[in-house]
PDB file of C-alpha atoms in Angstrom:
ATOM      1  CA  UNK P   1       0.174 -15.789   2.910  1.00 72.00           C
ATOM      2  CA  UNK P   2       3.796 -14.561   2.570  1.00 80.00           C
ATOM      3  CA  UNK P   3       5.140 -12.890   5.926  1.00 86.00           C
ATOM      4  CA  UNK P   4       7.190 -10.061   5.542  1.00 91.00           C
ATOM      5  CA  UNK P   5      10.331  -9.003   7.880  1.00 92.00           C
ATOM      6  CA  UNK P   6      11.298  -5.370   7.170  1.00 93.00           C
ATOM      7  CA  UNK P   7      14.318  -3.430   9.319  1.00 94.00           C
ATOM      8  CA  UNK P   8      15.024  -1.234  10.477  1.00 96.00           C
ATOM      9  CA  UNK P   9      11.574  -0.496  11.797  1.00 93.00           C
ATOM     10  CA  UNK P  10      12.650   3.464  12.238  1.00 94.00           C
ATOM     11  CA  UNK P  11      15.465   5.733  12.019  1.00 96.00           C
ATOM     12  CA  UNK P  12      16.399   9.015  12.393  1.00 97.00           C
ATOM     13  CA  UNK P  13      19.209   9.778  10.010  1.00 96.00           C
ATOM     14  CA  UNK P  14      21.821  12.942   9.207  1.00 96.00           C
ATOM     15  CA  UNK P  15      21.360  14.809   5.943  1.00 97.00           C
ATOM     16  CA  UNK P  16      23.814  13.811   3.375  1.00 97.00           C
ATOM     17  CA  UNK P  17      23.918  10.417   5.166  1.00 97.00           C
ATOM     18  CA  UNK P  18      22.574   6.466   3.341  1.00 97.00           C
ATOM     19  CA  UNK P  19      20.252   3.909   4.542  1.00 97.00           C
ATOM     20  CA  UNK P  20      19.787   1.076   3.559  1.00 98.00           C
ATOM     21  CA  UNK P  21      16.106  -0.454   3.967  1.00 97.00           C
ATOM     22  CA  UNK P  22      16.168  -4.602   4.317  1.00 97.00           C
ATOM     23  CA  UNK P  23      13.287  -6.756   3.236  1.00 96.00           C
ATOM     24  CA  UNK P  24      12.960 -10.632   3.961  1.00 96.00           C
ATOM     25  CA  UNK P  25       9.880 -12.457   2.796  1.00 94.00           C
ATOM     26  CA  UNK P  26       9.274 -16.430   4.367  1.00 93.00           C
ATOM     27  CA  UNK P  27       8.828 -17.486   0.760  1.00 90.00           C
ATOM     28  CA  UNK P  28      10.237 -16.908  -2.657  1.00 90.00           C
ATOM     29  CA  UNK P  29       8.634 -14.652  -4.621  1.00 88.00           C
ATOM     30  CA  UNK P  30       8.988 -13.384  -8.616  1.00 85.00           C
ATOM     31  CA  UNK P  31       8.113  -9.417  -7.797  1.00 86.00           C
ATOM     32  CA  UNK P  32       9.202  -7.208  -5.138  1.00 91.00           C
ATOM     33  CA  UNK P  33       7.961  -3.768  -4.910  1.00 93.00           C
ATOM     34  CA  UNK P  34       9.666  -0.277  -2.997  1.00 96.00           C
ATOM     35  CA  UNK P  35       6.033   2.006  -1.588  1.00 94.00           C
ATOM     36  CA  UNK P  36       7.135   5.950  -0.326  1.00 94.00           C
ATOM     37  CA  UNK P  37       4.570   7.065   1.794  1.00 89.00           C
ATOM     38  CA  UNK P  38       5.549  10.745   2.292  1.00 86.00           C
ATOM     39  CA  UNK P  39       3.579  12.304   5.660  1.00 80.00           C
ATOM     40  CA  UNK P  40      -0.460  12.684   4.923  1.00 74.00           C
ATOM     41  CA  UNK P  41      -0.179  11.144   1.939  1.00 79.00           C
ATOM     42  CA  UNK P  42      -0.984   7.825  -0.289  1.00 82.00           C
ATOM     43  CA  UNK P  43       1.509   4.874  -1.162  1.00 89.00           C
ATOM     44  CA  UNK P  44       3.928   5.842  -4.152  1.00 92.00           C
ATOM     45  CA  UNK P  45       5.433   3.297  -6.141  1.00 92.00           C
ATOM     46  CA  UNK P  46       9.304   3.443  -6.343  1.00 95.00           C
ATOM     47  CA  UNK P  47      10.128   0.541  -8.121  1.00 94.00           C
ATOM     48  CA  UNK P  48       9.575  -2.776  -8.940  1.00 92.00           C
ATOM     49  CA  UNK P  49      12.621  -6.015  -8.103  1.00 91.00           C
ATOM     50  CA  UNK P  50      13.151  -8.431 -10.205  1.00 84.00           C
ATOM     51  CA  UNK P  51      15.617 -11.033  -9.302  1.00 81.00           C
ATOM     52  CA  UNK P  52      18.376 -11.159 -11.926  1.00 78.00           C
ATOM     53  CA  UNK P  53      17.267  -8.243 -13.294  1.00 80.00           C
ATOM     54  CA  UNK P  54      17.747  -4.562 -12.895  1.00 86.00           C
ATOM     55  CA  UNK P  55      15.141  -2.619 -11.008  1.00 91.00           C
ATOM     56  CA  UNK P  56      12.477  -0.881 -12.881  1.00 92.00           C
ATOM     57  CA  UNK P  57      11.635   2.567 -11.582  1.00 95.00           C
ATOM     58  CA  UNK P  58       9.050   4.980 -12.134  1.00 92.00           C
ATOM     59  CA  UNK P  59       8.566   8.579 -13.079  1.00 91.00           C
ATOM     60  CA  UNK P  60      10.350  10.685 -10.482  1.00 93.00           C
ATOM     61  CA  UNK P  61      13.052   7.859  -8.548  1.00 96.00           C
ATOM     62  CA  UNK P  62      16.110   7.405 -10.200  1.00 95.00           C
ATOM     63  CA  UNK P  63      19.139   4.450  -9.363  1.00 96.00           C
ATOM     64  CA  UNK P  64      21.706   6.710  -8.081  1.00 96.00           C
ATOM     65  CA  UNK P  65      19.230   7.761  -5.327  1.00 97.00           C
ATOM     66  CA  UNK P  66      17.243   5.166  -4.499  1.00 97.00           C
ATOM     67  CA  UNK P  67      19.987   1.949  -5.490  1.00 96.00           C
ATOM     68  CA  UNK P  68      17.755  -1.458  -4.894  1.00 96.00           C
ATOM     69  CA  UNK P  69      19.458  -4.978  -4.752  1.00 93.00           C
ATOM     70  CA  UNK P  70      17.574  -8.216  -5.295  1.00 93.00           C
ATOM     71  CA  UNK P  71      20.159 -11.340  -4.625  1.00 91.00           C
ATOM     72  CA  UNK P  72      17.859 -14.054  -4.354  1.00 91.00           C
ATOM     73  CA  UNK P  73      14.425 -14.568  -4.381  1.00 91.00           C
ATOM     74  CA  UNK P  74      13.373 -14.264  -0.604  1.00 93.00           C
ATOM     75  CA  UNK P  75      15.497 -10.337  -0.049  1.00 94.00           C
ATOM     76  CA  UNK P  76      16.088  -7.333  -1.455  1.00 95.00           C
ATOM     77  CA  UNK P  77      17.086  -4.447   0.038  1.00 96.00           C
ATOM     78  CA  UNK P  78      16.380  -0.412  -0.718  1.00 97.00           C
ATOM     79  CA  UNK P  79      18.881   1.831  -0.198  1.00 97.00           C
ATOM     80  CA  UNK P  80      18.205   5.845   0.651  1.00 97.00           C
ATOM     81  CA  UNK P  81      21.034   7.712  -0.651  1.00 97.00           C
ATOM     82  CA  UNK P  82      22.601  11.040   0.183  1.00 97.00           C
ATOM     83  CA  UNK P  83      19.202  11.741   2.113  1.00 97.00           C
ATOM     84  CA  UNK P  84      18.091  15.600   2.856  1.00 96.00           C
ATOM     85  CA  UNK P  85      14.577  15.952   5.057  1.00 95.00           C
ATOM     86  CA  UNK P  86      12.571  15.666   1.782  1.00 94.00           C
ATOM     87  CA  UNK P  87      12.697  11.803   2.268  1.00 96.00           C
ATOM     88  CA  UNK P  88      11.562  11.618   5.514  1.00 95.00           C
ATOM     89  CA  UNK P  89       8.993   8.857   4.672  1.00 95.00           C
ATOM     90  CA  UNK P  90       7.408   5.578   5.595  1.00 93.00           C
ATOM     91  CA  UNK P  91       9.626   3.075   3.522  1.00 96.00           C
ATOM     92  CA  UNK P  92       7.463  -0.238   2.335  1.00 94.00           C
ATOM     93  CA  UNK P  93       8.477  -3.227   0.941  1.00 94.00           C
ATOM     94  CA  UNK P  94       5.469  -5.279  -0.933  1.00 93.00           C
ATOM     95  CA  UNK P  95       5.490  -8.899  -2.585  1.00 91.00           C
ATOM     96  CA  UNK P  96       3.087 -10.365  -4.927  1.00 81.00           C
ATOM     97  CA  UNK P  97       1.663 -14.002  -3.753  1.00 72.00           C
ATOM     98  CA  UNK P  98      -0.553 -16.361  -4.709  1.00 65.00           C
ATOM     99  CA  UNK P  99      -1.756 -14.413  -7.936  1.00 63.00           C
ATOM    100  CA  UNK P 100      -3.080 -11.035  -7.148  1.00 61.00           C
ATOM    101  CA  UNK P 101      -2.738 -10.674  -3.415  1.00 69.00           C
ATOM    102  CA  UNK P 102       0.033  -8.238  -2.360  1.00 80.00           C
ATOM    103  CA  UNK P 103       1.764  -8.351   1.011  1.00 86.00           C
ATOM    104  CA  UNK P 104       2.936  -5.383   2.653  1.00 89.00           C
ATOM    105  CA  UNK P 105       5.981  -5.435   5.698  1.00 88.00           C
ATOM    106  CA  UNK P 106       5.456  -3.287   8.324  1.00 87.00           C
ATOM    107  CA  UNK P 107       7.239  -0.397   6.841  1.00 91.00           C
ATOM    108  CA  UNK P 108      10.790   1.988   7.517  1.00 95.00           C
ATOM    109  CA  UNK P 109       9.800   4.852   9.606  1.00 93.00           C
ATOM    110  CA  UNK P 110      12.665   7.351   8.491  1.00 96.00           C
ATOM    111  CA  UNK P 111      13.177  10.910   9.616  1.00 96.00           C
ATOM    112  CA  UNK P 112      15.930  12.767   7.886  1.00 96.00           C
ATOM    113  CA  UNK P 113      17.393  15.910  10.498  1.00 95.00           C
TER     114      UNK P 113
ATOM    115  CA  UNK O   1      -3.290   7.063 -16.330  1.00 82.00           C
ATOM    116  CA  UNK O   2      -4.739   5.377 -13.710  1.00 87.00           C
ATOM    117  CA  UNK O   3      -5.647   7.460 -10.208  1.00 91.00           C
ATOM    118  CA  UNK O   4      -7.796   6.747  -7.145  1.00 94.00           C
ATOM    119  CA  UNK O   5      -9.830   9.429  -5.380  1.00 94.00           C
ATOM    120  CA  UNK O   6     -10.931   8.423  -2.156  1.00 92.00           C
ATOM    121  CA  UNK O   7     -12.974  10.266   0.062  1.00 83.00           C
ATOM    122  CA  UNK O   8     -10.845  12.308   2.540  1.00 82.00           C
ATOM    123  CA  UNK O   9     -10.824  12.101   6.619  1.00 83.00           C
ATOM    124  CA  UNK O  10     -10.500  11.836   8.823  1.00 93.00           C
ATOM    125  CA  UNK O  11     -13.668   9.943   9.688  1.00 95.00           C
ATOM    126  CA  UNK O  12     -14.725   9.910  13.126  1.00 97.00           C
ATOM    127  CA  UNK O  13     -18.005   7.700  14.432  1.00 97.00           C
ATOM    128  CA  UNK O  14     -19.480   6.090  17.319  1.00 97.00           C
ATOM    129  CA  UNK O  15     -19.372   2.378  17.697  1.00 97.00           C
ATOM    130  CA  UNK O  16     -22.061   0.846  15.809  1.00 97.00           C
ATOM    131  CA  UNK O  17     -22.689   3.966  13.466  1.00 97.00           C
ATOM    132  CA  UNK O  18     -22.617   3.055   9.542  1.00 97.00           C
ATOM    133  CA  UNK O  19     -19.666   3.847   7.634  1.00 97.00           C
ATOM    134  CA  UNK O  20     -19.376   4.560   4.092  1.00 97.00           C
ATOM    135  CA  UNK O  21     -15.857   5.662   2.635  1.00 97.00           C
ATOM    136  CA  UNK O  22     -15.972   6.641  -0.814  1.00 97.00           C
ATOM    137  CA  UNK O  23     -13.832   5.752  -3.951  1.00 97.00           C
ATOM    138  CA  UNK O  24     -13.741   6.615  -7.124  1.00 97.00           C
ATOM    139  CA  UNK O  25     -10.894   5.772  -9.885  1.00 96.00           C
ATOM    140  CA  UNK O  26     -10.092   6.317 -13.540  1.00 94.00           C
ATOM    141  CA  UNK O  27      -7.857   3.721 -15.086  1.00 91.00           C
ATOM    142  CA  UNK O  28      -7.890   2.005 -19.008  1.00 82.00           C
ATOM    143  CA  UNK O  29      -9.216  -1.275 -19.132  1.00 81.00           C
ATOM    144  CA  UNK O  30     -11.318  -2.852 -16.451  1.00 86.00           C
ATOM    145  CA  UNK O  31      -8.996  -2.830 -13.568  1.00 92.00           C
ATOM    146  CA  UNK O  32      -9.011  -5.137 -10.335  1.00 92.00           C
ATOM    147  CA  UNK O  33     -10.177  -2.856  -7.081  1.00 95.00           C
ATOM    148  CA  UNK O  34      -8.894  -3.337  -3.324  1.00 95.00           C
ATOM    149  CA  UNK O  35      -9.186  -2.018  -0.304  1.00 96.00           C
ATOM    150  CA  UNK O  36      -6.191  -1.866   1.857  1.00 94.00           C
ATOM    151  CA  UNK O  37      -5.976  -1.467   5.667  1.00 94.00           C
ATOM    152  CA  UNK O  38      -3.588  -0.118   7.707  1.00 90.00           C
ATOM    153  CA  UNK O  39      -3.897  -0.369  11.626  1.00 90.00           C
ATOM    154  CA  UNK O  40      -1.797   1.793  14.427  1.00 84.00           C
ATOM    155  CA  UNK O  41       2.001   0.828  13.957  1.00 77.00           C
ATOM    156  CA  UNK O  42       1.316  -2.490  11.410  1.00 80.00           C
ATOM    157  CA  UNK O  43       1.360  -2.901   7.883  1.00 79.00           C
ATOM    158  CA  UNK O  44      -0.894  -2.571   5.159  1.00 86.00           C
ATOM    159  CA  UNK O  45      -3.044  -5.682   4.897  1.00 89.00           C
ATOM    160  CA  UNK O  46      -5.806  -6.719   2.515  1.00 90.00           C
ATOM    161  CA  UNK O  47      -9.076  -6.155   3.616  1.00 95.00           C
ATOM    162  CA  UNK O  48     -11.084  -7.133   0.084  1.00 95.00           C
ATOM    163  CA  UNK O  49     -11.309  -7.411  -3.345  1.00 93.00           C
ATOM    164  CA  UNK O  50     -13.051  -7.354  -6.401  1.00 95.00           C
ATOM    165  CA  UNK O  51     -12.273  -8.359 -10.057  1.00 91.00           C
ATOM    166  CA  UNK O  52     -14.449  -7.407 -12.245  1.00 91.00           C
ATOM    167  CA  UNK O  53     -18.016  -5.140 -12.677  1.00 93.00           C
ATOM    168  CA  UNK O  54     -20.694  -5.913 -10.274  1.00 95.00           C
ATOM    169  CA  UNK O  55     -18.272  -7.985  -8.069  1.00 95.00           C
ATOM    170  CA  UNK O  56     -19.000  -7.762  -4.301  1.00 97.00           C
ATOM    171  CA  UNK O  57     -15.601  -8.168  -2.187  1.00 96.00           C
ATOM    172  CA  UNK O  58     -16.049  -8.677   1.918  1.00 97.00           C
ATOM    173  CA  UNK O  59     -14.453  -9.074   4.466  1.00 96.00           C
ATOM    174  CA  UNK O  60     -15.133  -8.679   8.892  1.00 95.00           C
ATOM    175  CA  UNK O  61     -18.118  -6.949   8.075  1.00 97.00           C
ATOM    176  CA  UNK O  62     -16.683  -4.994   5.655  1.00 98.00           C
ATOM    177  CA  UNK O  63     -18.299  -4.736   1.915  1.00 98.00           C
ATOM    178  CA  UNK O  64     -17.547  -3.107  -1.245  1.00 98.00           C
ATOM    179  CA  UNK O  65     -18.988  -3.507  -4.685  1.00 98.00           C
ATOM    180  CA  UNK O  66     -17.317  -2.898  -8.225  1.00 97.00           C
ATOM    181  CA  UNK O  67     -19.785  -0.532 -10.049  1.00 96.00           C
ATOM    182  CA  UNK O  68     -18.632   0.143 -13.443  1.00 93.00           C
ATOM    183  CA  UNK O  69     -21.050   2.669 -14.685  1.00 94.00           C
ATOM    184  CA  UNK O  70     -20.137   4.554 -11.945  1.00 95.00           C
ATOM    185  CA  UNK O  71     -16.253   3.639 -11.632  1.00 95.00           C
ATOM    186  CA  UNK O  72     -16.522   3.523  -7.409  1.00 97.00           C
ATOM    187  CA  UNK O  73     -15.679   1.061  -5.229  1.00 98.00           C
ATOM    188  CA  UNK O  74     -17.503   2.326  -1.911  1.00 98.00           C
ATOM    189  CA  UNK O  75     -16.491   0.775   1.313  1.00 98.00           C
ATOM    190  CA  UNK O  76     -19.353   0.302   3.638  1.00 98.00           C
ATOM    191  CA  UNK O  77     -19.671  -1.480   7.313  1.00 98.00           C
ATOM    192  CA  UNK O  78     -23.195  -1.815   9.303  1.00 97.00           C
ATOM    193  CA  UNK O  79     -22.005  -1.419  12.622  1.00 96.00           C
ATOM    194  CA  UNK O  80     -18.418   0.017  13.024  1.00 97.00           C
ATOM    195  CA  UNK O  81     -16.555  -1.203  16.384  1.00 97.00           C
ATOM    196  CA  UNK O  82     -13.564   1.012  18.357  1.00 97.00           C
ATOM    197  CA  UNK O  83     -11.136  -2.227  16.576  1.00 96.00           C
ATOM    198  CA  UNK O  84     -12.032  -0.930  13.214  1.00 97.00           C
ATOM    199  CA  UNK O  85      -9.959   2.226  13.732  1.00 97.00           C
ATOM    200  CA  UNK O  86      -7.190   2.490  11.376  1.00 96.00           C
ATOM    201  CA  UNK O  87      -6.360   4.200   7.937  1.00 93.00           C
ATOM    202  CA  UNK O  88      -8.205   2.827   4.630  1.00 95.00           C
ATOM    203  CA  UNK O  89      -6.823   2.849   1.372  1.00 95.00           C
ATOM    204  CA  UNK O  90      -8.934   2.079  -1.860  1.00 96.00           C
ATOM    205  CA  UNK O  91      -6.651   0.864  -4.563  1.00 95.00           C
ATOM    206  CA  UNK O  92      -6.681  -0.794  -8.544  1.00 93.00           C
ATOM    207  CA  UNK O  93      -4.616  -3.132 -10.562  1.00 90.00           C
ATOM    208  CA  UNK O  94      -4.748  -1.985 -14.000  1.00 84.00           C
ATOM    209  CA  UNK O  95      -3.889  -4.180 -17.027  1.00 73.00           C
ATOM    210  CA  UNK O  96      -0.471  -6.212 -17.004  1.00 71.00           C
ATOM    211  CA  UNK O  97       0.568  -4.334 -14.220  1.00 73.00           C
ATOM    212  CA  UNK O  98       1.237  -5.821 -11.118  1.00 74.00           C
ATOM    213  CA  UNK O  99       1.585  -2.633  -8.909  1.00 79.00           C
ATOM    214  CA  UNK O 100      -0.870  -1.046  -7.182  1.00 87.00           C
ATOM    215  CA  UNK O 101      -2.364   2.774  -7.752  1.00 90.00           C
ATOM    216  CA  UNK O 102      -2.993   4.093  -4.139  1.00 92.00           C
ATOM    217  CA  UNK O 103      -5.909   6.638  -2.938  1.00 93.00           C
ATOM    218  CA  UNK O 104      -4.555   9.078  -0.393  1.00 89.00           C
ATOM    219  CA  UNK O 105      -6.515   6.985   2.567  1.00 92.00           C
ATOM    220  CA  UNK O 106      -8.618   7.640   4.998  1.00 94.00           C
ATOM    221  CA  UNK O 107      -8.383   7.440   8.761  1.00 94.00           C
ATOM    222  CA  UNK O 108     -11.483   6.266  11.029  1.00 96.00           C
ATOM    223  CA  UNK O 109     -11.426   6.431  14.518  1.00 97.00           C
ATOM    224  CA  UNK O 110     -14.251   5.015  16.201  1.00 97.00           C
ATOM    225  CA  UNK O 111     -15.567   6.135  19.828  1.00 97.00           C
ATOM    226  CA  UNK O 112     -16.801   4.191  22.183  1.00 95.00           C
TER     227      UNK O 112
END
């Protein structure tokens, strides 16, 4: 099973401010996933990594706000731009292993003031 | 598109009550079904599976089983313990996707 290092575990962070969101995975992997869990609710998908390829977002999460970087096959990082309190969320990072098991890290904790 | 409805909480139950937490999806195709687990301050793991109709995915206890005809993927337990407390999350694969289509989750807490 892939083991997932994601930091920071929390922040609090100033409106207007970035973040940026830091995944490490223990093995290489193809597909890298960014999950938004807003308060009380599910796991929304923000995009999928690709390394040496652009991310592909969904409906709703847009590059200039949410810029992702995938340098190699073991990181990628998330970044949280020009944040306001709407995106205080649980950040996750999620790889695909081993055919159709997904791993999950431990998630960002951010609270936007 | 493809959506999960899971049954809301949150759950509560003594230890060794039966627990049923229901899930229902709609997706094209005949999707692959999870169930996800998520305990206090860790990370969502896999608790189960199941691929395809009549499947039976388990797990500590845990079953669930992939009824087509009625496009649920219940997850039951006999005997709940006070470590089973966490949030639940029923979840499909669809297709060529490779993401995952949440529920909202569910959280249990079990008494002792």
């Amino acid at each position: 099973s892939a083991v997932i290092s994601q930091k920071p575990s929390r922040d609090i962070c100033q409106r207007g401010t970035s973040l940026t969101i830091q995944c490490q995975v223990d093995s290489q992997v193809t597909m890298m996933f960014w999950y938004r869990q807003q308060p009380g609710q599910s796991l929304t998908l923000i995009a999928t990594a690709n390394q040496g390829s652009e991310a592909t977002y969904e409906s709703g999460f847009v590059i200039d706000k949410f810029p992702i970087s995938r340098p190699n096959l073991t990181f990628s990082t998330l970044t949280v731009s020009n944040m306001s309190p709407e995106d205080s969320s649980i950040y996750l990072c999620s790889v695909e292993d081993q055919g159709e098991k997904l791993f999950f890290g431990s998630g960002t904790q951010l609270s936007v003031l | 598109g493809n959506s999960v409805t899971q049954m809301e909480g949150p759950v509560t139950l003594s230890e060794e009550a039966f627990l049923t937490i229901n899930c229902t999806y709609t997706a094209t195709g005949y999707p692959s079904l999870f169930w996800y687990v998520q305990y206090p301050g860790e990370g969502l793991q896999l608790l189960l599976k199941a691929t395809k109709a009549d499947d039976k995915g388990s797990n500590k206890g845990f079953e669930a089983t992939y009824r087509k005809e009625t496009t649920s993927f219940h997850l039951e337990k006999g005997s709940v313990q006070v470590s089973d407390s966490a949030v639940y999350f029923c979840a499909l694969r669809s297709g060529s996707a490779r993401q995952l289509t949440f529920g909202s989750g569910t959280q249990l807490t079990v008494l002792p």
